[in-house]
Coordinates of C-alpha atoms and ligand atoms in Angstrom, one line a residue:
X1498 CA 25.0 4.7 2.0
X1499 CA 26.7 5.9 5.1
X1500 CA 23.9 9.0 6.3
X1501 CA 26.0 11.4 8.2
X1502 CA 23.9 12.7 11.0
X1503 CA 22.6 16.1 11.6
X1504 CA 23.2 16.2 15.6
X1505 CA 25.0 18.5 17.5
X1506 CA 28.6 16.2 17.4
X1507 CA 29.7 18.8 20.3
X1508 CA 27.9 17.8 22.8
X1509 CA 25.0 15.1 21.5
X1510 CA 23.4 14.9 25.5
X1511 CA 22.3 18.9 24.9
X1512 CA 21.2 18.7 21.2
X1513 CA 18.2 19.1 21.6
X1514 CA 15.3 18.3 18.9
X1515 CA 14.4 21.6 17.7
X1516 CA 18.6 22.5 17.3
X1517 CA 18.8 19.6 15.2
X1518 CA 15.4 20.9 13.3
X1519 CA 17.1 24.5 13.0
X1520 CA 20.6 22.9 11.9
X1521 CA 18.5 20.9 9.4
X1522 CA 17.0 24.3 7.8
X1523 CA 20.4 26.0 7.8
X1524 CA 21.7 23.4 5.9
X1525 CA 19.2 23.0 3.4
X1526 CA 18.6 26.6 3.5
X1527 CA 22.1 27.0 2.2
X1528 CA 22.3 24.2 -0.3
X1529 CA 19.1 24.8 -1.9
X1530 CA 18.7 24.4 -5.4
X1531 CA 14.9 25.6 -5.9
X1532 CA 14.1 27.9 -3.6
X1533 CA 15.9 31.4 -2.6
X1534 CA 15.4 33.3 0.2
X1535 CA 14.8 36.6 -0.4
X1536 CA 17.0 38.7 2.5
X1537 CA 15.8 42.2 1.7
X1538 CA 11.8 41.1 1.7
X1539 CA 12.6 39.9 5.7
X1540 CA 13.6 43.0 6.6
X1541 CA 10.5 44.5 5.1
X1542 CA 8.7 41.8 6.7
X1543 CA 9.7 42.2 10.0
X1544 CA 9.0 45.9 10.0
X1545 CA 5.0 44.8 9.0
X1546 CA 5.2 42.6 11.9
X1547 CA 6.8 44.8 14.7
X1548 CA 3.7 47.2 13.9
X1549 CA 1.5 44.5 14.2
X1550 CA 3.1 42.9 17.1
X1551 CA 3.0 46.4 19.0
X1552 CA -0.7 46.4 17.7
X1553 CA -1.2 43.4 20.2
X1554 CA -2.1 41.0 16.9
X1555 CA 0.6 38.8 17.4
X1556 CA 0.6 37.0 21.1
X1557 CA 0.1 33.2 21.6
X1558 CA -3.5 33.9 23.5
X1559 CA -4.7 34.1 20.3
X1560 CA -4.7 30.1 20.5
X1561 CA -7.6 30.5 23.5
X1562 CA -9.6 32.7 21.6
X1563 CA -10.8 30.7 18.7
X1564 CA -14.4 29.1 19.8
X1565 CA -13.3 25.6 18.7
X1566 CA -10.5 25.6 21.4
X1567 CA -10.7 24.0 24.6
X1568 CA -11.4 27.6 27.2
X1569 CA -10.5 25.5 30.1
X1570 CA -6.8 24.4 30.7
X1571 CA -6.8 21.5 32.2
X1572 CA -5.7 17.7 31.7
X1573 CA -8.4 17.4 29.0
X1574 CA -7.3 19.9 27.4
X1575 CA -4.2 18.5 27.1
X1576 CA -5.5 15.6 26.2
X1577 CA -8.0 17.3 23.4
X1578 CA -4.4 19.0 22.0
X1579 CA -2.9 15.5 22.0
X1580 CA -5.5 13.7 20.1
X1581 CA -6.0 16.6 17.5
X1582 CA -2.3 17.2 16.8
X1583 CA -2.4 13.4 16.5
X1584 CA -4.6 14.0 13.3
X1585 CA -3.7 17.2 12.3
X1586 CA -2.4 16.9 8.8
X1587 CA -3.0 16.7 5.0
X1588 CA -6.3 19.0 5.2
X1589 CA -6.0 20.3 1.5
X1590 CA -8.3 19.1 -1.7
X1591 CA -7.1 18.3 -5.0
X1592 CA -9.0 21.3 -6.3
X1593 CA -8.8 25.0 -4.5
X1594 CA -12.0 25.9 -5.3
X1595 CA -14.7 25.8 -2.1
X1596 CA -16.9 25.6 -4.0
X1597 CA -15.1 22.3 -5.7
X1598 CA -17.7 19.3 -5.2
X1599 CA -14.7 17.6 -2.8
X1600 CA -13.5 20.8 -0.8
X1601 CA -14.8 18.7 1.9
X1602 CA -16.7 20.7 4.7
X1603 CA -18.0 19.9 7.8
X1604 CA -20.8 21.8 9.5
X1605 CA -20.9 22.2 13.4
X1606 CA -22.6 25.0 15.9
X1607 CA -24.6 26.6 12.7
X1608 CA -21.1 27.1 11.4
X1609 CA -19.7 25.5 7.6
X1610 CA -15.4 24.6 8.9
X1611 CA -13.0 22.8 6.3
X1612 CA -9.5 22.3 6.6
X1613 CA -8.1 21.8 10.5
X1614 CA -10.8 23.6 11.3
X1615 CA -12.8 20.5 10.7
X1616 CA -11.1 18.7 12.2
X1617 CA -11.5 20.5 15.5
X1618 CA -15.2 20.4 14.7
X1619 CA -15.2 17.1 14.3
X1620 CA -13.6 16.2 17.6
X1621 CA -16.2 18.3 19.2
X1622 CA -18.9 17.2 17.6
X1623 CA -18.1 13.6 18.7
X1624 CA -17.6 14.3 22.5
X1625 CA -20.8 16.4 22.6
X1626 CA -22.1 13.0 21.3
X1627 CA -20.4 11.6 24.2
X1628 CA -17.9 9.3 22.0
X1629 CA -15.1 9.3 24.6
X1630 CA -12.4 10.0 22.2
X1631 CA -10.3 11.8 24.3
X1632 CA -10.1 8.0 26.1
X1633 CA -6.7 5.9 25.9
X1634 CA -9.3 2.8 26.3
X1635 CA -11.7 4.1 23.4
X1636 CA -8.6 4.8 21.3
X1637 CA -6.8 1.8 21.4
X1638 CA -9.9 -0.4 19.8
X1639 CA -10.6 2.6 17.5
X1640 CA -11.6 1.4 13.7
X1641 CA -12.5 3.0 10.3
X1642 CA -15.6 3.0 11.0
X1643 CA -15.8 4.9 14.1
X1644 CA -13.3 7.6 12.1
X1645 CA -15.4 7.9 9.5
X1646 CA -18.3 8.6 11.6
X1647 CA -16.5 10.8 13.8
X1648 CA -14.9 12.7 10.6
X1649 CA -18.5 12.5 8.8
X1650 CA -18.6 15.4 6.5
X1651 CA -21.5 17.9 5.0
X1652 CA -20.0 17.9 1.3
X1653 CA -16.8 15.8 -0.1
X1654 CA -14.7 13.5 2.1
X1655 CA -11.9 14.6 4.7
X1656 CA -8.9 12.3 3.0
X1657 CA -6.5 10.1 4.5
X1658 CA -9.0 8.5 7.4
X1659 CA -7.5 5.4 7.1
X1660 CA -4.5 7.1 8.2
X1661 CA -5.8 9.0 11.1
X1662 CA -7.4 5.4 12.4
X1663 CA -4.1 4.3 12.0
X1664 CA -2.5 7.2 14.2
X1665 CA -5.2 7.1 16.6
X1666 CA -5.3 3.4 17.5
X1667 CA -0.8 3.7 17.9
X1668 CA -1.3 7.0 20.6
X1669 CA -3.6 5.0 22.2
X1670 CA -2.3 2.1 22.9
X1671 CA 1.5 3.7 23.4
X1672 CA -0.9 6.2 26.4
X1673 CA -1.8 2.9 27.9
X1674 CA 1.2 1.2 28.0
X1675 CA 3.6 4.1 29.0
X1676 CA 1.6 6.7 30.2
X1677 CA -1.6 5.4 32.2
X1678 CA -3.8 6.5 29.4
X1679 CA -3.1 10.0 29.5
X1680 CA -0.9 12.4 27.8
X1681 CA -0.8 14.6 31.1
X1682 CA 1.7 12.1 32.6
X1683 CA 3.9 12.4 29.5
X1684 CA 3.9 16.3 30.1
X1685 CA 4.6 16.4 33.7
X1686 CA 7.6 13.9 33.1
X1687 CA 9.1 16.4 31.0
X1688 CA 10.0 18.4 34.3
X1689 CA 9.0 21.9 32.5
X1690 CA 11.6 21.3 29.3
X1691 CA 9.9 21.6 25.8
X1692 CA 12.9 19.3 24.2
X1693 CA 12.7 16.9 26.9
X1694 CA 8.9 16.6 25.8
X1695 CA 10.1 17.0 22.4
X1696 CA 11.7 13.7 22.8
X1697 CA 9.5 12.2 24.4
X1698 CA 7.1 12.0 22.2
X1699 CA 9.6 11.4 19.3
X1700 CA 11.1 8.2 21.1
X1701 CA 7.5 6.9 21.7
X1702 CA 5.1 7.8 19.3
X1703 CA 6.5 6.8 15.9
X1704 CA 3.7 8.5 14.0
X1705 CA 5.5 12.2 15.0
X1706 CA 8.7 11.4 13.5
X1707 CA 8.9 13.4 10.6
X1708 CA 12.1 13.5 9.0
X1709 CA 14.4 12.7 5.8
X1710 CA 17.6 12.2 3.9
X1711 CA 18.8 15.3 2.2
X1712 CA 22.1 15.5 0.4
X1713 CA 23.2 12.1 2.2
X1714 CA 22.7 14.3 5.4
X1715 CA 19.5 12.9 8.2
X1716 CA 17.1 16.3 8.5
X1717 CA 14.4 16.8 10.8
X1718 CA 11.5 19.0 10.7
X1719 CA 9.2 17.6 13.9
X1720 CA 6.1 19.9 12.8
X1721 CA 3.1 17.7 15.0
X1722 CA 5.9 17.2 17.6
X1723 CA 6.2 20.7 18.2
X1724 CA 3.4 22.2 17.4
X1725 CA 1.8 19.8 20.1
X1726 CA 4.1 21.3 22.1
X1727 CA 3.6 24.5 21.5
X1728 CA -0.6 24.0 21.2
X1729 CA -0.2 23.2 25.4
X1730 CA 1.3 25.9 25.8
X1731 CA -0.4 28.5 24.7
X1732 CA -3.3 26.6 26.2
X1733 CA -1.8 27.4 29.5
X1734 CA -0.8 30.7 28.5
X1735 CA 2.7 29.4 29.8
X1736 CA 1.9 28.6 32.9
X1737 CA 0.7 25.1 34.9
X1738 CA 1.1 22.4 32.3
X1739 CA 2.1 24.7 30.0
X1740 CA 5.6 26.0 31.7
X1741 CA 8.4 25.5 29.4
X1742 CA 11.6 27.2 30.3
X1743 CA 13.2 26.6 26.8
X1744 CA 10.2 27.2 25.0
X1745 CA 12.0 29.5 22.5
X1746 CA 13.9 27.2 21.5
X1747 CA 11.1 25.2 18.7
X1748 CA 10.9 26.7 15.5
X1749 CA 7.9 27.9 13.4
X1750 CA 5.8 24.2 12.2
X1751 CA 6.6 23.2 8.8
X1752 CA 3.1 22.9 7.0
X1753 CA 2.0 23.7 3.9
X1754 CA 0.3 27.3 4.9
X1755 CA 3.6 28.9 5.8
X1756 CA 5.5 27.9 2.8
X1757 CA 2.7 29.7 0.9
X1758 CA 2.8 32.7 3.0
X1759 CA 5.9 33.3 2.8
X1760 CA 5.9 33.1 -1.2
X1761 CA 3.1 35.3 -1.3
X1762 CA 5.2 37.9 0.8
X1763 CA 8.0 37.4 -1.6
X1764 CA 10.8 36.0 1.5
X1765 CA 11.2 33.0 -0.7
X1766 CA 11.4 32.9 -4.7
X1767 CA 10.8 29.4 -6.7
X1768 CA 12.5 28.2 -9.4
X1769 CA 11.1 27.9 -12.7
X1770 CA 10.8 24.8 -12.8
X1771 CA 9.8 24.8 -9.4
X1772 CA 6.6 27.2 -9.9
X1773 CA 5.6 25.6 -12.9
X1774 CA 5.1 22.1 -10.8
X1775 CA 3.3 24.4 -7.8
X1776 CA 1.2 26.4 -11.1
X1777 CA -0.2 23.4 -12.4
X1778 CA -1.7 21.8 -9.3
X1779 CA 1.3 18.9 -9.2
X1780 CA 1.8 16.5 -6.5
X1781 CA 5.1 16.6 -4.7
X1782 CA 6.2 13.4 -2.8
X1783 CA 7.3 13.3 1.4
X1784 CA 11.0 13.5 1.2
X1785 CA 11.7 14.7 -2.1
X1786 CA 14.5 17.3 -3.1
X1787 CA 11.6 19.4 -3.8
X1788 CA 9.6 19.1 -0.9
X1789 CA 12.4 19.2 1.7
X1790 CA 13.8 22.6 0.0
X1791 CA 10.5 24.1 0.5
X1792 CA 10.1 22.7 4.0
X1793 CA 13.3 24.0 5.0
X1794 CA 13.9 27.5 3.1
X1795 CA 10.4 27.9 5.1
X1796 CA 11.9 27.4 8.4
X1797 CA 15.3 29.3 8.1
X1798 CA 13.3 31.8 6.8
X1799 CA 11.5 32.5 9.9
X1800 CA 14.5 32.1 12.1
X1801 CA 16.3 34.8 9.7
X1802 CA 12.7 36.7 10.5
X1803 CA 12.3 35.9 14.0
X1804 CA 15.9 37.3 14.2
X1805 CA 15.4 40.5 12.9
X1806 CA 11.8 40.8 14.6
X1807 CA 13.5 40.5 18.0
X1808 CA 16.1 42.9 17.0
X1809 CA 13.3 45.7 16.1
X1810 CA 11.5 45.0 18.9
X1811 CA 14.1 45.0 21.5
X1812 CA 15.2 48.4 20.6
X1813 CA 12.0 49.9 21.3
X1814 CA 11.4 52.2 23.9
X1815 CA 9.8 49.5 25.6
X1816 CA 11.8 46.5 24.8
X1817 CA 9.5 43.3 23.8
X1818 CA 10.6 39.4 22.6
X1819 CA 8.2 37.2 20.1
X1820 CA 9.4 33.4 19.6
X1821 CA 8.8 31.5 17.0
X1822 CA 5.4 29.9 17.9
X1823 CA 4.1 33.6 18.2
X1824 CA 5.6 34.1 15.0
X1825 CA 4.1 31.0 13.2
X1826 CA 0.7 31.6 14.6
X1827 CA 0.6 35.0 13.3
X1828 CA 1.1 33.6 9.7
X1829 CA -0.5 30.9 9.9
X1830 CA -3.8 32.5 11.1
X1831 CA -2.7 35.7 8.1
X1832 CA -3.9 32.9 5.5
X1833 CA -7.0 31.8 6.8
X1834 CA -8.0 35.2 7.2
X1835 CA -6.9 36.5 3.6
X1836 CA -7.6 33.4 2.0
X1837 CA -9.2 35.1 -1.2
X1838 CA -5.7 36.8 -1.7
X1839 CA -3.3 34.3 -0.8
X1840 CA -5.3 31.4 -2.4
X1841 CA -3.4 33.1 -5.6
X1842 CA -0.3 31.5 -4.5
X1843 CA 0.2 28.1 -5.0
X1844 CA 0.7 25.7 -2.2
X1845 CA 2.9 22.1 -2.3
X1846 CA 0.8 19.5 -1.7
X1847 CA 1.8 16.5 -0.2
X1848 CA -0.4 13.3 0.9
X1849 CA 1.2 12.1 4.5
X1850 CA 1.3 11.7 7.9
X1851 CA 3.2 14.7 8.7
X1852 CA 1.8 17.8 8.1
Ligands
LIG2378 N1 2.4 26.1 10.9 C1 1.1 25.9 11.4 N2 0.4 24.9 10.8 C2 -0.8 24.7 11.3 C3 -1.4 25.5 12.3 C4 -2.7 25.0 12.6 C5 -3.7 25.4 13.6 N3 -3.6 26.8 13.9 C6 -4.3 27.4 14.9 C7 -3.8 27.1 16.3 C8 -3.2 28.2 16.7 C9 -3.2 29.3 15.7 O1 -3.5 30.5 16.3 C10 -4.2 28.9 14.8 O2 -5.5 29.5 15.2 C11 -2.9 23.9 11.6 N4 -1.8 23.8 10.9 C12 -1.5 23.0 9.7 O3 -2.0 23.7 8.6 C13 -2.5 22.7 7.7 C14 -4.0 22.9 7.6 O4 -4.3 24.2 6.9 P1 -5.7 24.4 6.2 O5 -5.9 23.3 5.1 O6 -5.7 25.8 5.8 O7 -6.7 24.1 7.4 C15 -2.2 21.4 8.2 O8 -0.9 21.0 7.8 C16 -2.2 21.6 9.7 O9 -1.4 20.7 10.4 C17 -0.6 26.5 12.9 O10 -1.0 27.3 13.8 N5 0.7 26.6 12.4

């Protein structure tokens, strides 16, 4: 099977890793058999989100603000963001319910966190215990048994720790070899360019490279590429290690929260047969028609949203940009603080790597 390739034929040394992500969506976007995007409920959309943007509830210092995040930017930090977008995947439980015996939760600072929540608790939890797992060295010998202490939970189990072992053990030892043991040096080689970082991290940590065949095209998606990206920086509030002069150029991160978001706002509609799979609790598989179709409607709808956003809010008296990072953490942080309403909505759920 000859797999044509998504990349920018044009001009391949500037096609850069989030183009090729955005090209991807387009394309799917506009083939897609089981999902439609709904054009009219953008526009509405956006007009919900230029009021909330103007409300000052949608800038990326919203990242700092959350207790579990690191409050100091500095090279830890980085390396914090590294390790934990190393992980940061396949959160969900078989069954919605929290109260579900194995809606696994983890309790930390007097406080009951599930999801990638968690996961951040988890991470804290074990440096306050002074595991040094923000340490290339510690990493690179890591086992199953360290990451299921680490990951220890207060009820149910936090799934796919073999996996995250597996993850942990590869950025390790790829830190020591290529980048002294710290993802810092990996930043600063990327001379300030978010693609450049992009693909760095795609060409050397095989565990980010999230992508498929679709229609006998090659797509990419790249969510834990660039939301590790994106995580440093709004860490940095754009500055220091966190200055990216293309940084609005990545795309919102291709989960399974925004997908549902998105359906509950009524930008995409489902298929029949589609929604009956998501209704009854089904499993969908990494790289299927399904899954990619969801994955990428969800991404060139928030360019198409992102679009009309911009075009609102630069017509204001005072003329203001979002980019797609601002946009994605908006949504994303819309479920976990309407979960009760949203939780109605069915999300795709998918056991991998990924996302
Ligand atoms: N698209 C997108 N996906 C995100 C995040 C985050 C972390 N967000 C914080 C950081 C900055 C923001 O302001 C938020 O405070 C996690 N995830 C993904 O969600 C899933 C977990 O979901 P649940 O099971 O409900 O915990 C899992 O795939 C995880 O990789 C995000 O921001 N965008």
């Amino acid at each position: 099977m000859i797999v044509k390739s998504m990349e920018d034929s044009s001009s391949p040394s500037t096609s850069s890793r989030s183009s090729l992500v955005r090209r991807s969506a387009k394309f799917i976007a506009g083939s897609s058999s089981e999902v439609t995007i709904n054009h009219s409920a953008v526009g509405k959309l956006a007009h919900l989100l230029a009021d909330r943007y103007n409300k000052h509830d949608m800038s990326p210092e919203c990242w700092k603000n959350h207790e579990l995040h690191p409050k100091t930017a500095d090279a830890s930090a980085v390396d914090w963001i590294f390790v934990i977008d190393s992980v940061n995947f396949s959160f969900w439980s078989e069954v919605e319910d929290p109260e579900a015996p194995d809606r696994f939760m983890l309790e930390y600072k007097n406080k009951l966190w599930t999801g990638y929540w968690s996961c951040c608790a988890a991470v804290n939890r074990a440096l306050d215990e002074g595991i040094p797992l923000l340490n290339a060295d510690y990493l690179v010998q890591i086992d199953d048994e360290h990451v299921r202490y680490i990951f220890r939970t207060t009820k149910g189990v936090m799934p796919m720790l073999a996996e995250r072992t597996r993850n942990l053990r590869e950025v390790g030892r790829i830190l020591k070899e290529k980048y002294e043991g710290s993802f810092t040096n990996c930043v600063t080689k990327s001379q300030n360019s978010s693609q450049t970082l992009i693909q760095s991290i795609l060409t050397d940590f095989p565990c980010f490279r999230d992508e498929g065949i679709y229609k006998n095209e090659r797509v990419a998606f790249y969510k834990r590429a660039q939301i590790l990206v994106a995580d440093i920086w709004a860490c940095f509030e754009g500055k220091g290690l966190g200055t990216f002069h293309d940084i609005d150029q990545l795309t919102i991160f291709a989960d399974y929260r925004i997908p549902q978001v998105l359906n509950y706002f009524g930008l995409t509609t489902y298929s029949q047969d589609l929604q009956r799979k998501l209704n009854e609790n089904c499993m969908f598989k990494y790289g299927s028609d399904d899954e990619i179709q969801i994955r990428g409607c969800a991404i060139h709808a928030c360019e198409l949203l992102v679009q009309e956003l911009n075009r609102l809010l630069e017509n204001q008296t005072i003329p203001s940009h979002v980019n797609a990072i601002m946009l994605d953490f908006y949504l994303w942080d819309y479920v976990q603080l309407h979960e009760e309403d949203i939780r109605k909505t069915p999300y795709h759920k998918v056991r991998c790597i990924y996302y």
